[in-house]
């Protein structure tokens, strides 16, 4: 069965410190992975997707099929990065979301 | 605002009542999704449409839930005989999908602000 696991519900880092939000998935097919973000009082929005290999707002994520992971990383956290982050797996007709990680960047 | 809009933003109802939510997707988007989100959880898939066709419905969805997208534009989600366990945020999202089964690289979900349902 398809599953997305985000082991950390809460994560706090100091401004300027590196941050890594973990995501592991379970899927027998060819996965397409995404990170969605929800800032305070805003709607859920796409942050980045693995297939584009892009860096958005300094964030990157690499799909590791061997470890079935898609961790989100940023070398230097900023206060504006504080938000709720959801990892999502697309299987061709559905998106499966993880339970989310609430990131707080401490000034 | 030309994004996805949902109405109402909040709904309080008594157990046993029926409720209906509306979603207006981005106009050129042919796919429309409904999700449910409870506190501490990620969005949970309920159903989706491609144009007016409802292509998939979650097996977890009881028969009290029904969704329509009659003209391939806006969609409604109805919950009959509401229960306290139905209390949640109901999210709508739309996307533009063309071509075959795989997801094209330039597509993404656009979410609405959601309808917060409270069943008393």
Tab-separated table of C-alpha atoms in Angstrom, chain A residues 9 32 34 36 38 43-46 49 51-52 86 90 92-95 97-100, chain B residues 1 4 31 33 35 37 40-43 45 48 56 101 103 105 107-109 111-113:
chain	number	residue	atom	x	y	z
A	9	UNK	CA	5.742	16.477	13.850
A	32	UNK	CA	6.590	11.125	-8.079
A	34	UNK	CA	6.390	16.646	-3.961
A	36	UNK	CA	3.843	21.254	-0.176
A	38	UNK	CA	1.407	25.986	4.325
A	43	UNK	CA	-3.483	27.978	1.757
A	44	UNK	CA	-1.495	24.885	0.995
A	45	UNK	CA	0.842	25.443	-1.943
A	46	UNK	CA	3.452	23.554	-3.894
A	49	UNK	CA	8.732	18.491	-6.980
A	51	UNK	CA	11.060	15.637	-11.194
A	52	UNK	CA	11.984	19.284	-11.735
A	86	UNK	CA	3.841	18.176	3.805
A	90	UNK	CA	1.611	10.950	-6.552
A	92	UNK	CA	-0.982	8.511	-11.215
A	93	UNK	CA	-4.413	9.410	-9.948
A	94	UNK	CA	-4.057	10.350	-6.290
A	95	UNK	CA	-1.825	12.349	-4.042
A	97	UNK	CA	0.152	13.255	1.928
A	98	UNK	CA	2.228	12.734	5.036
A	99	UNK	CA	1.105	14.021	8.412
A	100	UNK	CA	3.280	17.089	8.089
B	1	UNK	CA	-8.474	36.368	-6.784
B	4	UNK	CA	-9.512	28.066	-6.193
B	31	UNK	CA	-9.014	18.076	-12.656
B	33	UNK	CA	-9.851	16.965	-6.045
B	35	UNK	CA	-9.524	16.214	0.459
B	37	UNK	CA	-7.932	17.170	6.849
B	40	UNK	CA	-2.508	16.758	13.200
B	41	UNK	CA	-3.029	14.904	9.952
B	42	UNK	CA	-2.200	15.570	6.351
B	43	UNK	CA	-4.859	15.957	3.672
B	45	UNK	CA	-7.951	11.951	-0.438
B	48	UNK	CA	-11.431	13.508	-7.847
B	56	UNK	CA	-12.014	7.753	-8.287
B	101	UNK	CA	-1.290	8.422	-17.035
B	103	UNK	CA	1.845	13.366	-14.213
B	105	UNK	CA	6.215	17.954	-15.015
B	107	UNK	CA	1.397	20.460	-13.339
B	108	UNK	CA	0.657	21.022	-9.689
B	109	UNK	CA	-2.253	21.142	-7.292
B	111	UNK	CA	-5.620	24.415	-3.166
B	112	UNK	CA	-8.538	26.428	-1.919
B	113	UNK	CA	-8.686	27.837	1.587
